[in-house]
CSV table of C-alpha atoms and ligand atoms in Angstrom, one decimal:
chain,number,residue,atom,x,y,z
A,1,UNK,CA,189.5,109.2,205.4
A,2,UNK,CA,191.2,110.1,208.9
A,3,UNK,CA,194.2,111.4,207.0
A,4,UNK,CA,192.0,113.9,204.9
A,5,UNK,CA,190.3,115.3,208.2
A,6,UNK,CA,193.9,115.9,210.2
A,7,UNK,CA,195.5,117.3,207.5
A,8,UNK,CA,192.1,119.9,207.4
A,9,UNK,CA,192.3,120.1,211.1
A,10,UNK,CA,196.1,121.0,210.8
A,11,UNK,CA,195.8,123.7,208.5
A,12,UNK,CA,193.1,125.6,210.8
A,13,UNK,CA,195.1,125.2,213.8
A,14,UNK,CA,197.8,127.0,211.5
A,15,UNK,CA,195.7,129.5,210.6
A,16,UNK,CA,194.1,130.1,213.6
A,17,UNK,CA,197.6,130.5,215.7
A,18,UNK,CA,198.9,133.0,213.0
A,19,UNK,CA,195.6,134.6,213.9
A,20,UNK,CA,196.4,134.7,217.6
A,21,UNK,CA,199.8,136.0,217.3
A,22,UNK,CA,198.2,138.7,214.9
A,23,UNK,CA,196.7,140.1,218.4
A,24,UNK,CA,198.6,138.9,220.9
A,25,UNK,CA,202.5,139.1,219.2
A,26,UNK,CA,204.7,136.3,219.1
A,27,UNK,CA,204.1,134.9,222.7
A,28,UNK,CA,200.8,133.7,223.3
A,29,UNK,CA,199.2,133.0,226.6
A,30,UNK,CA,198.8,129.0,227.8
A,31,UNK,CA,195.5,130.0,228.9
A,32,UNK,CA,194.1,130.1,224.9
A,33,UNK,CA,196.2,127.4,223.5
A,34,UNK,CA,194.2,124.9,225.9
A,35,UNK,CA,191.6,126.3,225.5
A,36,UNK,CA,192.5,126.3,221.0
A,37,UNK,CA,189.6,126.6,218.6
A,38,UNK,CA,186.4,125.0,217.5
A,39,UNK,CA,186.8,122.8,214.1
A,40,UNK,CA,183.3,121.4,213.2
A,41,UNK,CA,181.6,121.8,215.9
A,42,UNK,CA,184.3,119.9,217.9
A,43,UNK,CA,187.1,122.1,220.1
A,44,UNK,CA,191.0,121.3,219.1
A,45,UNK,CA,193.2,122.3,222.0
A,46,UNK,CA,196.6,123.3,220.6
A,47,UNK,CA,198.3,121.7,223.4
A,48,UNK,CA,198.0,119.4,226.4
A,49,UNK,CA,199.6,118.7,229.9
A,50,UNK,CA,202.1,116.2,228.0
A,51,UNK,CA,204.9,117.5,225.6
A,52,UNK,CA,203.6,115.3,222.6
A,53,UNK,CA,200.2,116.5,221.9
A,54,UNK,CA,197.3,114.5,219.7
A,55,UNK,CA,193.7,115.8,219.9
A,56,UNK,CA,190.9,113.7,220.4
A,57,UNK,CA,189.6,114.8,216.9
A,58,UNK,CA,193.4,113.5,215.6
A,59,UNK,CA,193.8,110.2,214.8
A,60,UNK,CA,197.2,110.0,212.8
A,61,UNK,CA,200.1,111.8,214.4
A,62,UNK,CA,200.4,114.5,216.8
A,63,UNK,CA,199.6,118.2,216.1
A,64,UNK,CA,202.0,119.8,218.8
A,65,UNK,CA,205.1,119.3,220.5
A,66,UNK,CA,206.1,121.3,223.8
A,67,UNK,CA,209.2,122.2,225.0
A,68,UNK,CA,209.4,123.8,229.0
A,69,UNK,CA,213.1,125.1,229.6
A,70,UNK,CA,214.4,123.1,232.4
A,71,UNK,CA,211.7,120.3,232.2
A,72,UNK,CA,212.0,116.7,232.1
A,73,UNK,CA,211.9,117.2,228.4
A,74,UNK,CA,213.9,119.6,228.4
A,75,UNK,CA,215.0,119.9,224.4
A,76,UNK,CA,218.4,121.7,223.7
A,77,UNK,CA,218.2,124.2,220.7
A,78,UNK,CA,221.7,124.1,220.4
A,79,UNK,CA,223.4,126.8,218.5
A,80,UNK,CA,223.2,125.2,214.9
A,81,UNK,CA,221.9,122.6,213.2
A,82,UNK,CA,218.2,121.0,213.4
A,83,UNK,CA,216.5,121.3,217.0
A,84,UNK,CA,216.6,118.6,219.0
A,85,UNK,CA,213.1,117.0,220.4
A,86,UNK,CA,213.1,114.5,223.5
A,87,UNK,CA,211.3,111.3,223.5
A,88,UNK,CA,208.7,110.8,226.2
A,89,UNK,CA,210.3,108.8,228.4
A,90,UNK,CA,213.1,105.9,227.7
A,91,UNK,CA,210.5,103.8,225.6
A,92,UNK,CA,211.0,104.0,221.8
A,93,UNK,CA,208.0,102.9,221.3
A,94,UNK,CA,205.7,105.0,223.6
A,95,UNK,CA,202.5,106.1,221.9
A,96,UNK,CA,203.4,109.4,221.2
A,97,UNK,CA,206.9,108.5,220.3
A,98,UNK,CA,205.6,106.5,217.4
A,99,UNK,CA,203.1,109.4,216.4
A,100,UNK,CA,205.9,111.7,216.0
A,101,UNK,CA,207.9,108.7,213.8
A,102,UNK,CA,204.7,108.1,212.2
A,103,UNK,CA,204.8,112.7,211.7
A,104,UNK,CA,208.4,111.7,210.3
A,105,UNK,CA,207.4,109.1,207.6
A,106,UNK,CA,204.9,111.0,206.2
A,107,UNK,CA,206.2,114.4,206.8
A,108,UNK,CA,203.7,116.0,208.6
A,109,UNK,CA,203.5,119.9,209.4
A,110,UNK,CA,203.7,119.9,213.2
A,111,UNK,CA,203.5,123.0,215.8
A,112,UNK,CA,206.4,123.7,218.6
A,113,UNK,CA,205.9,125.6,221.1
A,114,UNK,CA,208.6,126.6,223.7
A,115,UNK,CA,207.2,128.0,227.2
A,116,UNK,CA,209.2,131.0,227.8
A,117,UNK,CA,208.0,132.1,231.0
A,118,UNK,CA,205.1,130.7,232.9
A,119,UNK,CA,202.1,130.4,231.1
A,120,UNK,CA,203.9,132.4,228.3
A,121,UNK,CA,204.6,130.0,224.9
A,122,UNK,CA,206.1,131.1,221.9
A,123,UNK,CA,205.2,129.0,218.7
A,124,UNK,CA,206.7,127.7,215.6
A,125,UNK,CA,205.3,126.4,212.8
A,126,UNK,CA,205.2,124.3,210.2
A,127,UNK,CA,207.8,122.2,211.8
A,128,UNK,CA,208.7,118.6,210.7
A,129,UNK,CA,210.3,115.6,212.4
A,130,UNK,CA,213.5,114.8,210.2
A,131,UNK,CA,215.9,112.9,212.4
A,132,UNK,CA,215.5,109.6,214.5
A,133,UNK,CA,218.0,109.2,217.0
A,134,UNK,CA,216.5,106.1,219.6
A,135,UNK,CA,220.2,106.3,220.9
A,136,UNK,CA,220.0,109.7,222.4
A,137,UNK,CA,216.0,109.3,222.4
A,138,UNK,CA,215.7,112.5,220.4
A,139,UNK,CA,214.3,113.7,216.9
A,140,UNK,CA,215.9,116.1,215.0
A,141,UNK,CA,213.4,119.3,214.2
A,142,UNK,CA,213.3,121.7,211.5
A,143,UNK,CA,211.3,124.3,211.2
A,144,UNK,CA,209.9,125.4,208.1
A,145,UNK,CA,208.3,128.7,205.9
A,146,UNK,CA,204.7,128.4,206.2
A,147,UNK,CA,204.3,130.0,202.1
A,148,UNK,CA,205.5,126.2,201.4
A,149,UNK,CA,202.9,124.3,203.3
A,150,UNK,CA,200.4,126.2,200.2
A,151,UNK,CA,202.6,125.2,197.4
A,152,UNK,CA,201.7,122.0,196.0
A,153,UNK,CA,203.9,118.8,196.8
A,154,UNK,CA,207.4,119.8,195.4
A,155,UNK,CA,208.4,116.9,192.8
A,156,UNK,CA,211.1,114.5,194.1
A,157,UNK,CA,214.0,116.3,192.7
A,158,UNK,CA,217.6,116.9,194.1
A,159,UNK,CA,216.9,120.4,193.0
A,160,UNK,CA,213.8,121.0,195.1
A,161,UNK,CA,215.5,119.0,197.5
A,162,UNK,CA,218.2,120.9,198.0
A,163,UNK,CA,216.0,124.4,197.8
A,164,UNK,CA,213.8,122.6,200.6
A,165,UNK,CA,216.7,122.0,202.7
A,166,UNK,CA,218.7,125.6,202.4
A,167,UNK,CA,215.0,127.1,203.0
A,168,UNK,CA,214.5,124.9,206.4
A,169,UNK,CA,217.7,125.3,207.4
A,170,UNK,CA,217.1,129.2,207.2
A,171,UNK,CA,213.9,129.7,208.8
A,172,UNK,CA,215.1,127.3,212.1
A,173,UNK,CA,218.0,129.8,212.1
A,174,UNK,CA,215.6,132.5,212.4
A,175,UNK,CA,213.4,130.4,214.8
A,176,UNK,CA,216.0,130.0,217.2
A,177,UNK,CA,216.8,133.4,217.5
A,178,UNK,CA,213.3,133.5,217.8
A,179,UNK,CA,213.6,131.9,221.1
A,180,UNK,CA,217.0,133.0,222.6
A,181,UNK,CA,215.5,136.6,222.0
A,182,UNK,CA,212.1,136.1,224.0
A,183,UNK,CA,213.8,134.0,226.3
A,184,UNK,CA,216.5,136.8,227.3
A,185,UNK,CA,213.4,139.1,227.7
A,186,UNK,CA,211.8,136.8,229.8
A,187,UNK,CA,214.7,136.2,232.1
A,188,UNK,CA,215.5,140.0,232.4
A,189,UNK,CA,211.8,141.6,232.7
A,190,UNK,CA,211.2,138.6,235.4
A,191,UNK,CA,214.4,140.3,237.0
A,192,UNK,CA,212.7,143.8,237.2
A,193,UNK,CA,209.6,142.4,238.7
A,194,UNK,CA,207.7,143.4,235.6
A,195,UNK,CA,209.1,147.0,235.8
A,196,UNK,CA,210.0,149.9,233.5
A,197,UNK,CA,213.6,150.2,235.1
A,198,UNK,CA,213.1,154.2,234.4
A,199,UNK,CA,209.5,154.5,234.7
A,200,UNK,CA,208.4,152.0,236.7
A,201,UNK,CA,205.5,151.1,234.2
A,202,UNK,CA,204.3,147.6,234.7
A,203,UNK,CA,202.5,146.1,231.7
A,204,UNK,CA,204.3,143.5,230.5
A,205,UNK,CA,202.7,143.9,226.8
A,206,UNK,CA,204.4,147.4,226.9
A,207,UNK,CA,208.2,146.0,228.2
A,208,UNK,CA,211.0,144.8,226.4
A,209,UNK,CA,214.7,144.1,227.3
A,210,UNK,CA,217.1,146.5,225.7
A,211,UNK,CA,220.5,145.5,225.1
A,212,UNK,CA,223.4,147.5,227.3
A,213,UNK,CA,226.1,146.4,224.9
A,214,UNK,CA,224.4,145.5,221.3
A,215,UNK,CA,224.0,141.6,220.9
A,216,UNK,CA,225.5,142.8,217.6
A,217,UNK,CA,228.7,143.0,219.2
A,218,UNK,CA,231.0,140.0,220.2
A,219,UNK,CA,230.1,141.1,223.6
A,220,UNK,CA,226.8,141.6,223.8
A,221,UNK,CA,226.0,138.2,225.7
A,222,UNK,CA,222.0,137.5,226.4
A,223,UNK,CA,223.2,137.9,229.8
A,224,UNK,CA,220.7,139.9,232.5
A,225,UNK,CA,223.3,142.1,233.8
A,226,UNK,CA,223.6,143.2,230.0
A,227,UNK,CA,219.6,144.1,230.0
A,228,UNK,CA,217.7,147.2,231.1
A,229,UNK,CA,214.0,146.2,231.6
A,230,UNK,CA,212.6,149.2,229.5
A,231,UNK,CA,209.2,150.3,228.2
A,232,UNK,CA,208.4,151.0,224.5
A,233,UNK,CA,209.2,154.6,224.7
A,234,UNK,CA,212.1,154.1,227.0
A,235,UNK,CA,213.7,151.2,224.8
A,236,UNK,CA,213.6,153.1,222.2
A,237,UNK,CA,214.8,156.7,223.9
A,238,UNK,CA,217.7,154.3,225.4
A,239,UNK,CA,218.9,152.8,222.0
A,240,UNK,CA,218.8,156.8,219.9
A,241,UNK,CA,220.7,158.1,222.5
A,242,UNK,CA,218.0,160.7,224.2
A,243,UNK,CA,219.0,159.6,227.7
A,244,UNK,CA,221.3,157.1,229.4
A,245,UNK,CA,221.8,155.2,232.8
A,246,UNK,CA,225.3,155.8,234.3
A,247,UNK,CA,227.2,153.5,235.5
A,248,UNK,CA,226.3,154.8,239.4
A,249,UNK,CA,222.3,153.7,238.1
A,250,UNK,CA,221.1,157.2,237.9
A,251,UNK,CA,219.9,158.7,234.6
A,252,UNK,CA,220.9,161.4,232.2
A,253,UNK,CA,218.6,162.4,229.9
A,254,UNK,CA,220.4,164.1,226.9
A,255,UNK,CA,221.4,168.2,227.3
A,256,UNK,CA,219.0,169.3,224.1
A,257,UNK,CA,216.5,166.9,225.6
A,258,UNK,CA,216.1,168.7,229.3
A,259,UNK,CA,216.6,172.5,227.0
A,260,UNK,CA,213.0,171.4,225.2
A,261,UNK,CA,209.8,173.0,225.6
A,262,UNK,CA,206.5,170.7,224.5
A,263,UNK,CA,203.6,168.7,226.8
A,264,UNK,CA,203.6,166.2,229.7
A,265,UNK,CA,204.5,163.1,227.5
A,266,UNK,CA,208.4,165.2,227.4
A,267,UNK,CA,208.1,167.1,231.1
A,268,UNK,CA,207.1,163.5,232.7
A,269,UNK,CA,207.8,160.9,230.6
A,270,UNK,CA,211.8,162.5,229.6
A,271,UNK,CA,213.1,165.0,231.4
A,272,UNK,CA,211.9,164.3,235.1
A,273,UNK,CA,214.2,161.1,234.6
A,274,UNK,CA,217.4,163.7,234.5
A,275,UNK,CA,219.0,163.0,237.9
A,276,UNK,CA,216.9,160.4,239.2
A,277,UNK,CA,217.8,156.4,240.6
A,278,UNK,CA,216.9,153.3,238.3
A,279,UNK,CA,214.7,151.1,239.5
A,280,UNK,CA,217.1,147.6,239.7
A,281,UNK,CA,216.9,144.1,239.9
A,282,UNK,CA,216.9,142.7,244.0
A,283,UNK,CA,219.6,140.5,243.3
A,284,UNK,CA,222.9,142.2,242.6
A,285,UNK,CA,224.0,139.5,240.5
A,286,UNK,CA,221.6,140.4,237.9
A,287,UNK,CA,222.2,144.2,238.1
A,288,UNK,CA,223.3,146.2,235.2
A,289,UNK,CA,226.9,145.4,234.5
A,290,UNK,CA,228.8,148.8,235.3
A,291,UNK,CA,231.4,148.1,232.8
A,292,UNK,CA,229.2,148.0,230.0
A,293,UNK,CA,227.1,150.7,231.4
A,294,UNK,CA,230.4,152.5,231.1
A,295,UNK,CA,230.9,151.9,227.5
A,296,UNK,CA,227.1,152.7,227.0
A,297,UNK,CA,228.3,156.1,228.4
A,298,UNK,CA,230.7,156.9,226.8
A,299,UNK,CA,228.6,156.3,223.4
A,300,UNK,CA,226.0,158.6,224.6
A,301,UNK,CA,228.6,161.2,225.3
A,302,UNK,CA,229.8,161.0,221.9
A,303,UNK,CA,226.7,161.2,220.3
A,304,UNK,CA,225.1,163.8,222.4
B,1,ZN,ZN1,209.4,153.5,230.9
């Protein structure tokens, strides 16, 4: 039966994406996903120029759904809650409108992806359909643990229910934090031109966006101006407190730091920072925020 072959054809596109972010980290390149994986002789792209995605191989429901911030479809994931997934245009009853109902009914495992930068996507998965909204032409998503797509069938019980529920309602927690996170790195390494702001290294596989005040704090917005585009080595020598960026974007590398003696990785890559200008964003707007970097300071002070 058709059924039998996309559930089989669901499960390798599972296994193969946890595969791909096995090399390539949580956000995978648009460039594979199209290109997807051969199942039987026959290739399965993961995902397709619409936002509702069927292969040809598929004949039930869709495999993906895609989510470009700022798109038509753009889908809000909220703060709380399940996700929210736009129809395809205004029609209920649009093919792949009904394939997702049709995911709903029989609570298919799906794949979402969210594009986080150009031809950047993260992915989530399994995720199920679990709200019908024609009103607002939205479904509600939640995401769930991918350990419970191998148990069997949990019986129909208000007990596993419930467990079902409080474990979805977790891991889409997680999911979206998922996304603010690499969508706040996005924003702010886009912002540095794909630039170490210290070192001016430019692999993008080697940046990350380091918090000036902590996101642990009230404070600590996923704002640019409260990023520093850093590489691994800086990010982390930023976060322990070896070295600091003032708030007049110069930096200070920490007293015991510069009094070292070891190879080129310190001399270069540590203390020939002491002194010298950050590399910064071109639009002021997006510039360090001074206050913060003030409070930044004055933590590095007292832990130096
Ligand atoms: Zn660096």
């Amino acid at each position: 039966m058709s059924t039998e072959l996309d559930q089989r054809v669901r499960l390798a596109a599972f296994q193969w994406l946890r595969a791909q972010m096995d090399v390539h980290g949580d956000v995978l390149p648009r460039s594979i996903l199209a290109e997807g994986f051969v199942f039987e002789g026959t290739r399965v792209p993961l995902l397709g120029p619409q936002g509702i995605f069927k292969p040809g191989l598929m004949t039930e429901a869709p495999l993906s759904i895609t989510t470009i911030p700022g798109g038509p479809y753009d889908d809000s994931i909220g703060s709380g809650g399940a996700l929210k997934y736009r129809y395809r245009g205004t029609d209920p009853a649009h093919p792949d409108n009904r394939g997702l109902r049709r995911a709903m009914q029989a609570q298919l495992p799906l794949v979402w992806f969210w594009r986080v930068q150009p031809g950047q996507y993260l992915a989530a998965f399994p995720v199920f359909i679990v709200g019908d909204h024609p009103q607002q032409l939205t479904f509600d998503v939640q995401v769930d643990d991918p350990v419970a797509l191998a148990q069997p069938r949990e019986t129909e019980s208000f007990v596993s229910e419930d467990r079902a529920a409080i474990r979805r309602e977790y891991v889409t927690a997680i999911v979206r934090r998922r996304v603010h996170q690499q969508a706040f790195r996005a924003r702010v390494i886009e912002a540095y031109r794909t630039h170490c702001a210290l070192c001016r290294l430019r692999h993008q596989e080697l940046l990350d966006a380091a918090h000036i005040t902590a996101d642990t704090e009230a404070t600590g917005e996923p704002v640019v101006s409260n990023g520093l585009s850093l590489c691994k080595l800086h990010h982390a020598a930023f976060d322990r407190h070896f070295l600091t960026v003032r708030p007049d974007y110069t930096v200070e590398v920490r007293r015991s730091i510069l009094e070292e003696t070891d190879g080129p990785m310190l001399i270069h890559g540590l203390q020939g920072l002491h002194d010298k200008p950050i590399y910064l964003p071109r639009e002021v707007s997006l510039e360090p925020d001074r206050d913060r970097l003030e409070e930044r300071y004055a933590l590095f002070r007292a832990a130096t």
